[in-house]
Amino acid sequence: MSKINSAIHEIHYMDTLASRDQWVNRIHPLVKLVLTVGYIAVLVSFHKYDIAGTAGMAVYPIAVFLLADLSFADSLKRLKIVLPLVCFIGIFNPFFDKNYFLVNDIRVSAGILSMITLIMKGVFSVLASYLLVATTSIDHLCYAFRMLHIPKPVVTQFMLMYRYITVLLEETDRITQAYMLRAPHQNGIHFKAWGSLAGQLLLRSVDRANEVYESMLLRGYQGDFRYMKSRMVFRGKDLLYFLFWAAVFLLFRFCPVILVIGSLFGGF
């Protein structure tokens, strides 16, 4: 499978995950969106040396992975490009932060603590965003944006960009296959053909994009997602889900839960 086909397959796979009939998938999209944003906001608010508090916030992605019946290994495989970049951000902290702490007469580098904390914040934030996308379709996500009164042109641009990425990749795959069939013994596309192929890709993508947009209009799309109001009803379980996780976030933010649990088992 080529890289283009692999990218198209990944997009369709994420759409399949978001359309499953799982309990978390049926939670109102506005609740999941607000919880994800709130989770990331609480997560980044921890002090750069607070490893215990930051580690406690892992309870949310772990619980949602279990509730949504998602594979953690598959998520790591799909985030293999993003996660190393996130981890790379804090790798220089030990060289710049020369402070240290004394824990039971053991000298602990503050730079290493801040590096671990920063890596955990990045990894947990990426996983929370992945869980939102894996349990919420693009239509439901845009509906939640509109409920937050995000301007209609911004939401429409976001949705069409997502739709047109697949269109662009499919047209690129067709043009690449057609070129390879006409030049079977050539390694890659010759630089002399780059200009003409890019022009053909642009024209064909625009035509396909217009067809996609016209199909959306025929199905009643007006930018307000009014057709979803009857299906996406805010229920009692949505409110309970939101209140439960909001209470958990506040508890882990203002109470050292990990340290309390550790002290019960003889920690320090």
PDB file of C-alpha atoms in Angstrom:
ATOM      1  CA  MET A   1       0.000   0.000   0.000  1.00  0.00           C
ATOM      2  CA  SER A   2       1.377   3.399  -1.029  1.00  0.00           C
ATOM      3  CA  LYS A   3       1.654   6.303   1.392  1.00  0.00           C
ATOM      4  CA  ILE A   4      -1.293   8.060  -0.257  1.00  0.00           C
ATOM      5  CA  ASN A   5      -3.505   4.975   0.017  1.00  0.00           C
ATOM      6  CA  SER A   6      -2.379   4.546   3.596  1.00  0.00           C
ATOM      7  CA  ALA A   7      -3.363   8.144   4.416  1.00  0.00           C
ATOM      8  CA  ILE A   8      -6.788   7.687   2.784  1.00  0.00           C
ATOM      9  CA  HIS A   9      -7.268   4.442   4.691  1.00  0.00           C
ATOM     10  CA  GLU A  10      -6.422   6.171   7.990  1.00  0.00           C
ATOM     11  CA  ILE A  11      -8.973   8.937   7.366  1.00  0.00           C
ATOM     12  CA  HIS A  12     -11.710   6.435   6.525  1.00  0.00           C
ATOM     13  CA  TYR A  13     -10.732   4.328   9.537  1.00  0.00           C
ATOM     14  CA  MET A  14     -11.102   7.313  11.879  1.00  0.00           C
ATOM     15  CA  ASP A  15     -14.531   8.020  10.363  1.00  0.00           C
ATOM     16  CA  THR A  16     -15.460   4.394  11.035  1.00  0.00           C
ATOM     17  CA  LEU A  17     -14.354   4.664  14.657  1.00  0.00           C
ATOM     18  CA  ALA A  18     -16.365   7.860  15.158  1.00  0.00           C
ATOM     19  CA  SER A  19     -19.528   6.294  13.681  1.00  0.00           C
ATOM     20  CA  ARG A  20     -19.530   3.197  15.925  1.00  0.00           C
ATOM     21  CA  ASP A  21     -22.438   2.574  18.261  1.00  0.00           C
ATOM     22  CA  GLN A  22     -20.432   2.766  21.472  1.00  0.00           C
ATOM     23  CA  TRP A  23     -21.587   4.355  24.723  1.00  0.00           C
ATOM     24  CA  VAL A  24     -19.037   7.183  24.567  1.00  0.00           C
ATOM     25  CA  ASN A  25     -19.846   7.837  20.902  1.00  0.00           C
ATOM     26  CA  ARG A  26     -23.469   8.507  21.874  1.00  0.00           C
ATOM     27  CA  ILE A  27     -22.504  11.209  24.390  1.00  0.00           C
ATOM     28  CA  HIS A  28     -23.475  14.679  23.167  1.00  0.00           C
ATOM     29  CA  PRO A  29     -20.602  16.137  21.070  1.00  0.00           C
ATOM     30  CA  LEU A  30     -20.737  19.458  22.924  1.00  0.00           C
ATOM     31  CA  VAL A  31     -20.023  17.657  26.202  1.00  0.00           C
ATOM     32  CA  LYS A  32     -17.032  15.813  24.750  1.00  0.00           C
ATOM     33  CA  LEU A  33     -15.663  18.953  23.125  1.00  0.00           C
ATOM     34  CA  VAL A  34     -15.936  21.070  26.293  1.00  0.00           C
ATOM     35  CA  LEU A  35     -14.462  18.279  28.416  1.00  0.00           C
ATOM     36  CA  THR A  36     -11.501  17.873  26.054  1.00  0.00           C
ATOM     37  CA  VAL A  37     -10.749  21.598  26.061  1.00  0.00           C
ATOM     38  CA  GLY A  38     -11.198  21.747  29.827  1.00  0.00           C
ATOM     39  CA  TYR A  39      -8.992  18.701  30.344  1.00  0.00           C
ATOM     40  CA  ILE A  40      -6.155  20.232  28.338  1.00  0.00           C
ATOM     41  CA  ALA A  41      -6.555  23.570  30.159  1.00  0.00           C
ATOM     42  CA  VAL A  42      -6.381  21.886  33.575  1.00  0.00           C
ATOM     43  CA  LEU A  43      -3.497  19.687  32.452  1.00  0.00           C
ATOM     44  CA  VAL A  44      -1.262  22.536  31.310  1.00  0.00           C
ATOM     45  CA  SER A  45      -2.019  24.521  34.486  1.00  0.00           C
ATOM     46  CA  PHE A  46       0.062  22.173  36.655  1.00  0.00           C
ATOM     47  CA  HIS A  47       3.442  23.439  37.813  1.00  0.00           C
ATOM     48  CA  LYS A  48       6.392  22.321  35.724  1.00  0.00           C
ATOM     49  CA  TYR A  49       7.762  20.251  38.625  1.00  0.00           C
ATOM     50  CA  ASP A  50       4.432  18.680  39.649  1.00  0.00           C
ATOM     51  CA  ILE A  51       4.916  15.143  38.322  1.00  0.00           C
ATOM     52  CA  ALA A  52       2.409  13.569  40.728  1.00  0.00           C
ATOM     53  CA  GLY A  53      -0.405  15.959  39.787  1.00  0.00           C
ATOM     54  CA  THR A  54       0.265  15.647  36.067  1.00  0.00           C
ATOM     55  CA  ALA A  55       0.427  11.845  36.267  1.00  0.00           C
ATOM     56  CA  GLY A  56      -2.947  11.768  37.995  1.00  0.00           C
ATOM     57  CA  MET A  57      -4.576  13.346  34.940  1.00  0.00           C
ATOM     58  CA  ALA A  58      -3.917  10.112  33.055  1.00  0.00           C
ATOM     59  CA  VAL A  59      -7.159   8.823  34.573  1.00  0.00           C
ATOM     60  CA  TYR A  60      -9.245  10.540  31.860  1.00  0.00           C
ATOM     61  CA  PRO A  61      -7.631   9.080  28.707  1.00  0.00           C
ATOM     62  CA  ILE A  62      -7.328   5.645  30.331  1.00  0.00           C
ATOM     63  CA  ALA A  63     -11.014   5.606  31.293  1.00  0.00           C
ATOM     64  CA  VAL A  64     -12.193   6.844  27.878  1.00  0.00           C
ATOM     65  CA  PHE A  65     -10.035   4.259  26.093  1.00  0.00           C
ATOM     66  CA  LEU A  66     -11.769   1.554  28.139  1.00  0.00           C
ATOM     67  CA  LEU A  67     -15.282   2.990  27.780  1.00  0.00           C
ATOM     68  CA  ALA A  68     -14.932   3.513  24.018  1.00  0.00           C
ATOM     69  CA  ASP A  69     -13.321   0.092  23.498  1.00  0.00           C
ATOM     70  CA  LEU A  70     -10.384   1.637  21.633  1.00  0.00           C
ATOM     71  CA  SER A  71      -6.988   0.028  21.202  1.00  0.00           C
ATOM     72  CA  PHE A  72      -4.216   1.954  22.927  1.00  0.00           C
ATOM     73  CA  ALA A  73      -1.586   0.261  20.737  1.00  0.00           C
ATOM     74  CA  ASP A  74      -3.401   1.350  17.566  1.00  0.00           C
ATOM     75  CA  SER A  75      -3.573   4.928  18.820  1.00  0.00           C
ATOM     76  CA  LEU A  76       0.173   4.976  19.467  1.00  0.00           C
ATOM     77  CA  LYS A  77       0.784   3.607  15.982  1.00  0.00           C
ATOM     78  CA  ARG A  78      -1.354   6.334  14.424  1.00  0.00           C
ATOM     79  CA  LEU A  79       0.272   9.024  16.550  1.00  0.00           C
ATOM     80  CA  LYS A  80       3.821   7.795  15.916  1.00  0.00           C
ATOM     81  CA  ILE A  81       4.712  11.018  14.099  1.00  0.00           C
ATOM     82  CA  VAL A  82       3.169  13.453  16.596  1.00  0.00           C
ATOM     83  CA  LEU A  83       4.248  11.867  19.881  1.00  0.00           C
ATOM     84  CA  PRO A  84       8.034  11.948  19.211  1.00  0.00           C
ATOM     85  CA  LEU A  85       7.742  15.650  18.331  1.00  0.00           C
ATOM     86  CA  VAL A  86       5.862  16.263  21.575  1.00  0.00           C
ATOM     87  CA  CYS A  87       8.492  14.377  23.560  1.00  0.00           C
ATOM     88  CA  PHE A  88      11.285  16.248  21.779  1.00  0.00           C
ATOM     89  CA  ILE A  89      10.039  19.579  23.167  1.00  0.00           C
ATOM     90  CA  GLY A  90      11.215  18.903  26.708  1.00  0.00           C
ATOM     91  CA  ILE A  91      14.378  16.952  25.959  1.00  0.00           C
ATOM     92  CA  PHE A  92      16.615  20.012  26.508  1.00  0.00           C
ATOM     93  CA  ASN A  93      15.188  20.921  29.928  1.00  0.00           C
ATOM     94  CA  PRO A  94      17.913  19.069  31.906  1.00  0.00           C
ATOM     95  CA  PHE A  95      20.565  21.176  30.155  1.00  0.00           C
ATOM     96  CA  PHE A  96      18.929  24.540  30.870  1.00  0.00           C
ATOM     97  CA  ASP A  97      17.344  23.915  34.277  1.00  0.00           C
ATOM     98  CA  LYS A  98      20.248  23.387  36.704  1.00  0.00           C
ATOM     99  CA  ASN A  99      18.149  23.431  39.892  1.00  0.00           C
ATOM    100  CA  TYR A 100      17.729  20.347  42.038  1.00  0.00           C
ATOM    101  CA  PHE A 101      15.640  18.974  44.879  1.00  0.00           C
ATOM    102  CA  LEU A 102      16.618  16.915  47.893  1.00  0.00           C
ATOM    103  CA  VAL A 103      14.283  13.956  48.454  1.00  0.00           C
ATOM    104  CA  ASN A 104      15.326  11.803  51.430  1.00  0.00           C
ATOM    105  CA  ASP A 105      18.882  13.141  51.020  1.00  0.00           C
ATOM    106  CA  ILE A 106      18.809  12.116  47.341  1.00  0.00           C
ATOM    107  CA  ARG A 107      19.657  14.862  44.859  1.00  0.00           C
ATOM    108  CA  VAL A 108      17.048  14.973  42.082  1.00  0.00           C
ATOM    109  CA  SER A 109      17.558  17.155  39.008  1.00  0.00           C
ATOM    110  CA  ALA A 110      14.780  19.699  38.530  1.00  0.00           C
ATOM    111  CA  GLY A 111      15.462  19.711  34.786  1.00  0.00           C
ATOM    112  CA  ILE A 112      14.615  16.024  34.533  1.00  0.00           C
ATOM    113  CA  LEU A 113      11.436  16.567  36.547  1.00  0.00           C
ATOM    114  CA  SER A 114      10.313  19.405  34.283  1.00  0.00           C
ATOM    115  CA  MET A 115      11.184  17.334  31.192  1.00  0.00           C
ATOM    116  CA  ILE A 116       9.057  14.396  32.376  1.00  0.00           C
ATOM    117  CA  THR A 117       6.188  16.709  33.316  1.00  0.00           C
ATOM    118  CA  LEU A 118       6.274  18.477  29.952  1.00  0.00           C
ATOM    119  CA  ILE A 119       6.348  15.183  28.054  1.00  0.00           C
ATOM    120  CA  MET A 120       3.384  13.855  30.041  1.00  0.00           C
ATOM    121  CA  LYS A 121       1.408  17.046  29.377  1.00  0.00           C
ATOM    122  CA  GLY A 122       2.066  16.771  25.648  1.00  0.00           C
ATOM    123  CA  VAL A 123       1.275  13.058  25.429  1.00  0.00           C
ATOM    124  CA  PHE A 124      -1.930  13.335  27.482  1.00  0.00           C
ATOM    125  CA  SER A 125      -3.105  16.343  25.442  1.00  0.00           C
ATOM    126  CA  VAL A 126      -2.544  14.506  22.151  1.00  0.00           C
ATOM    127  CA  LEU A 127      -4.320  11.394  23.460  1.00  0.00           C
ATOM    128  CA  ALA A 128      -7.301  13.466  24.647  1.00  0.00           C
ATOM    129  CA  SER A 129      -7.576  15.098  21.206  1.00  0.00           C
ATOM    130  CA  TYR A 130      -7.307  11.694  19.530  1.00  0.00           C
ATOM    131  CA  LEU A 131     -10.106  10.332  21.729  1.00  0.00           C
ATOM    132  CA  LEU A 132     -12.336  13.272  20.785  1.00  0.00           C
ATOM    133  CA  VAL A 133     -11.822  12.636  17.064  1.00  0.00           C
ATOM    134  CA  ALA A 134     -12.147   8.851  17.452  1.00  0.00           C
ATOM    135  CA  THR A 135     -15.494   9.110  19.249  1.00  0.00           C
ATOM    136  CA  THR A 136     -17.041  12.115  17.461  1.00  0.00           C
ATOM    137  CA  SER A 137     -17.724  12.412  13.743  1.00  0.00           C
ATOM    138  CA  ILE A 138     -16.792  15.547  11.851  1.00  0.00           C
ATOM    139  CA  ASP A 139     -20.478  16.497  11.444  1.00  0.00           C
ATOM    140  CA  HIS A 140     -21.144  16.197  15.170  1.00  0.00           C
ATOM    141  CA  LEU A 141     -17.956  18.094  15.980  1.00  0.00           C
ATOM    142  CA  CYS A 142     -18.938  20.979  13.701  1.00  0.00           C
ATOM    143  CA  TYR A 143     -22.416  20.931  15.258  1.00  0.00           C
ATOM    144  CA  ALA A 144     -20.792  21.385  18.667  1.00  0.00           C
ATOM    145  CA  PHE A 145     -18.751  24.291  17.281  1.00  0.00           C
ATOM    146  CA  ARG A 146     -21.917  25.999  16.112  1.00  0.00           C
ATOM    147  CA  MET A 147     -23.547  25.457  19.525  1.00  0.00           C
ATOM    148  CA  LEU A 148     -20.608  27.388  20.977  1.00  0.00           C
ATOM    149  CA  HIS A 149     -21.471  30.191  18.511  1.00  0.00           C
ATOM    150  CA  ILE A 150     -18.267  29.827  16.525  1.00  0.00           C
ATOM    151  CA  PRO A 151     -18.836  31.798  13.279  1.00  0.00           C
ATOM    152  CA  LYS A 152     -20.476  29.858  10.477  1.00  0.00           C
ATOM    153  CA  PRO A 153     -17.714  30.590   7.899  1.00  0.00           C
ATOM    154  CA  VAL A 154     -15.059  29.185  10.267  1.00  0.00           C
ATOM    155  CA  VAL A 155     -17.030  25.981  10.883  1.00  0.00           C
ATOM    156  CA  THR A 156     -17.799  25.586   7.177  1.00  0.00           C
ATOM    157  CA  GLN A 157     -14.145  26.078   6.300  1.00  0.00           C
ATOM    158  CA  PHE A 158     -13.135  23.473   8.872  1.00  0.00           C
ATOM    159  CA  MET A 159     -15.626  20.913   7.556  1.00  0.00           C
ATOM    160  CA  LEU A 160     -14.847  21.482   3.882  1.00  0.00           C
ATOM    161  CA  MET A 161     -11.116  21.321   4.521  1.00  0.00           C
ATOM    162  CA  TYR A 162     -11.590  17.927   6.155  1.00  0.00           C
ATOM    163  CA  ARG A 163     -13.777  16.722   3.280  1.00  0.00           C
ATOM    164  CA  TYR A 164     -11.447  18.041   0.584  1.00  0.00           C
ATOM    165  CA  ILE A 165      -8.337  16.424   2.072  1.00  0.00           C
ATOM    166  CA  THR A 166      -9.727  13.037   1.068  1.00  0.00           C
ATOM    167  CA  VAL A 167     -10.696  14.368  -2.360  1.00  0.00           C
ATOM    168  CA  LEU A 168      -7.203  15.767  -2.889  1.00  0.00           C
ATOM    169  CA  LEU A 169      -5.539  12.524  -1.808  1.00  0.00           C
ATOM    170  CA  GLU A 170      -7.763  10.418  -4.062  1.00  0.00           C
ATOM    171  CA  GLU A 171      -7.043  12.602  -7.082  1.00  0.00           C
ATOM    172  CA  THR A 172      -3.324  12.535  -6.299  1.00  0.00           C
ATOM    173  CA  ASP A 173      -3.449   8.745  -6.134  1.00  0.00           C
ATOM    174  CA  ARG A 174      -5.251   8.503  -9.501  1.00  0.00           C
ATOM    175  CA  ILE A 175      -2.790  10.846 -11.227  1.00  0.00           C
ATOM    176  CA  THR A 176       0.209   9.039  -9.718  1.00  0.00           C
ATOM    177  CA  GLN A 177      -1.094   5.632 -10.802  1.00  0.00           C
ATOM    178  CA  ALA A 178      -1.813   6.905 -14.318  1.00  0.00           C
ATOM    179  CA  TYR A 179       1.711   8.312 -14.582  1.00  0.00           C
ATOM    180  CA  MET A 180       3.303   5.095 -13.323  1.00  0.00           C
ATOM    181  CA  LEU A 181       1.347   3.027 -15.856  1.00  0.00           C
ATOM    182  CA  ARG A 182       2.729   5.218 -18.640  1.00  0.00           C
ATOM    183  CA  ALA A 183       6.280   5.127 -17.241  1.00  0.00           C
ATOM    184  CA  PRO A 184       6.544   1.727 -15.532  1.00  0.00           C
ATOM    185  CA  HIS A 185      10.341   1.620 -15.374  1.00  0.00           C
ATOM    186  CA  GLN A 186      10.778   5.129 -14.007  1.00  0.00           C
ATOM    187  CA  ASN A 187      11.595   5.659 -10.354  1.00  0.00           C
ATOM    188  CA  GLY A 188       9.184   8.350  -9.212  1.00  0.00           C
ATOM    189  CA  ILE A 189       7.786  11.264 -11.212  1.00  0.00           C
ATOM    190  CA  HIS A 190      10.239  13.135 -13.427  1.00  0.00           C
ATOM    191  CA  PHE A 191      10.706  16.776 -12.440  1.00  0.00           C
ATOM    192  CA  LYS A 192       9.710  17.933 -15.934  1.00  0.00           C
ATOM    193  CA  ALA A 193       6.186  16.591 -15.349  1.00  0.00           C
ATOM    194  CA  TRP A 194       5.724  18.213 -11.953  1.00  0.00           C
ATOM    195  CA  GLY A 195       4.180  21.427 -13.302  1.00  0.00           C
ATOM    196  CA  SER A 196       1.638  19.801 -15.631  1.00  0.00           C
ATOM    197  CA  LEU A 197       0.655  17.182 -13.056  1.00  0.00           C
ATOM    198  CA  ALA A 198       0.210  19.840 -10.357  1.00  0.00           C
ATOM    199  CA  GLY A 199      -2.056  21.807 -12.713  1.00  0.00           C
ATOM    200  CA  GLN A 200      -4.113  18.720 -13.522  1.00  0.00           C
ATOM    201  CA  LEU A 201      -4.363  17.923  -9.814  1.00  0.00           C
ATOM    202  CA  LEU A 202      -5.628  21.422  -9.052  1.00  0.00           C
ATOM    203  CA  LEU A 203      -8.270  21.389 -11.798  1.00  0.00           C
ATOM    204  CA  ARG A 204      -9.538  17.907 -10.981  1.00  0.00           C
ATOM    205  CA  SER A 205      -9.589  18.621  -7.262  1.00  0.00           C
ATOM    206  CA  VAL A 206     -11.616  21.793  -7.778  1.00  0.00           C
ATOM    207  CA  ASP A 207     -14.148  19.911  -9.917  1.00  0.00           C
ATOM    208  CA  ARG A 208     -14.487  17.133  -7.353  1.00  0.00           C
ATOM    209  CA  ALA A 209     -14.688  19.657  -4.515  1.00  0.00           C
ATOM    210  CA  ASN A 210     -17.566  21.445  -6.249  1.00  0.00           C
ATOM    211  CA  GLU A 211     -19.377  18.128  -6.588  1.00  0.00           C
ATOM    212  CA  VAL A 212     -18.887  17.439  -2.879  1.00  0.00           C
ATOM    213  CA  TYR A 213     -20.170  20.878  -1.904  1.00  0.00           C
ATOM    214  CA  GLU A 214     -23.201  20.608  -4.195  1.00  0.00           C
ATOM    215  CA  SER A 215     -24.002  17.203  -2.696  1.00  0.00           C
ATOM    216  CA  MET A 216     -23.854  18.738   0.781  1.00  0.00           C
ATOM    217  CA  LEU A 217     -26.262  21.498  -0.284  1.00  0.00           C
ATOM    218  CA  LEU A 218     -28.676  18.954  -1.761  1.00  0.00           C
ATOM    219  CA  ARG A 219     -28.679  17.124   1.568  1.00  0.00           C
ATOM    220  CA  GLY A 220     -29.753  20.281   3.370  1.00  0.00           C
ATOM    221  CA  TYR A 221     -26.441  21.693   4.556  1.00  0.00           C
ATOM    222  CA  GLN A 222     -26.742  25.402   5.415  1.00  0.00           C
ATOM    223  CA  GLY A 223     -23.908  25.811   7.888  1.00  0.00           C
ATOM    224  CA  ASP A 224     -26.194  25.644  10.948  1.00  0.00           C
ATOM    225  CA  PHE A 225     -26.717  21.862  11.124  1.00  0.00           C
ATOM    226  CA  ARG A 226     -30.421  22.304  11.818  1.00  0.00           C
ATOM    227  CA  TYR A 227     -31.105  18.747  10.686  1.00  0.00           C
ATOM    228  CA  MET A 228     -29.134  17.494  13.732  1.00  0.00           C
ATOM    229  CA  LYS A 229     -31.171  19.286  16.380  1.00  0.00           C
ATOM    230  CA  SER A 230     -33.824  16.566  16.441  1.00  0.00           C
ATOM    231  CA  ARG A 231     -31.220  13.782  16.677  1.00  0.00           C
ATOM    232  CA  MET A 232     -28.647  15.347  19.024  1.00  0.00           C
ATOM    233  CA  VAL A 233     -30.819  15.888  22.083  1.00  0.00           C
ATOM    234  CA  PHE A 234     -29.104  16.817  25.348  1.00  0.00           C
ATOM    235  CA  ARG A 235     -30.007  14.050  27.802  1.00  0.00           C
ATOM    236  CA  GLY A 236     -29.562  13.456  31.492  1.00  0.00           C
ATOM    237  CA  LYS A 237     -26.667  11.040  31.045  1.00  0.00           C
ATOM    238  CA  ASP A 238     -24.799  13.702  29.084  1.00  0.00           C
ATOM    239  CA  LEU A 239     -25.100  16.094  32.015  1.00  0.00           C
ATOM    240  CA  LEU A 240     -24.006  13.402  34.494  1.00  0.00           C
ATOM    241  CA  TYR A 241     -21.045  12.510  32.297  1.00  0.00           C
ATOM    242  CA  PHE A 242     -19.974  16.154  32.164  1.00  0.00           C
ATOM    243  CA  LEU A 243     -20.422  16.776  35.897  1.00  0.00           C
ATOM    244  CA  PHE A 244     -18.556  13.601  36.817  1.00  0.00           C
ATOM    245  CA  TRP A 245     -15.463  14.399  34.770  1.00  0.00           C
ATOM    246  CA  ALA A 246     -15.547  18.078  35.723  1.00  0.00           C
ATOM    247  CA  ALA A 247     -15.487  17.024  39.378  1.00  0.00           C
ATOM    248  CA  VAL A 248     -12.640  14.581  38.694  1.00  0.00           C
ATOM    249  CA  PHE A 249     -10.573  17.281  36.952  1.00  0.00           C
ATOM    250  CA  LEU A 250     -11.069  19.717  39.828  1.00  0.00           C
ATOM    251  CA  LEU A 251     -10.279  17.016  42.382  1.00  0.00           C
ATOM    252  CA  PHE A 252      -6.996  16.064  40.743  1.00  0.00           C
ATOM    253  CA  ARG A 253      -6.111  19.714  40.183  1.00  0.00           C
ATOM    254  CA  PHE A 254      -6.565  20.980  43.723  1.00  0.00           C
ATOM    255  CA  CYS A 255      -5.969  17.803  45.714  1.00  0.00           C
ATOM    256  CA  PRO A 256      -2.723  15.739  45.507  1.00  0.00           C
ATOM    257  CA  VAL A 257      -4.609  12.483  44.968  1.00  0.00           C
ATOM    258  CA  ILE A 258      -1.550  10.528  43.836  1.00  0.00           C
ATOM    259  CA  LEU A 259       0.464  11.643  46.875  1.00  0.00           C
ATOM    260  CA  VAL A 260      -2.419  10.796  49.212  1.00  0.00           C
ATOM    261  CA  ILE A 261      -2.742   7.326  47.708  1.00  0.00           C
ATOM    262  CA  GLY A 262       1.020   6.886  47.899  1.00  0.00           C
ATOM    263  CA  SER A 263       1.097   7.876  51.556  1.00  0.00           C
ATOM    264  CA  LEU A 264      -1.537   5.261  52.337  1.00  0.00           C
ATOM    265  CA  PHE A 265       0.751   2.594  50.924  1.00  0.00           C
ATOM    266  CA  GLY A 266       3.857   3.839  52.756  1.00  0.00           C
ATOM    267  CA  GLY A 267       5.118   6.283  50.129  1.00  0.00           C
ATOM    268  CA  PHE A 268       6.566   9.707  50.743  1.00  0.00           C
TER     269      PHE A 268
END
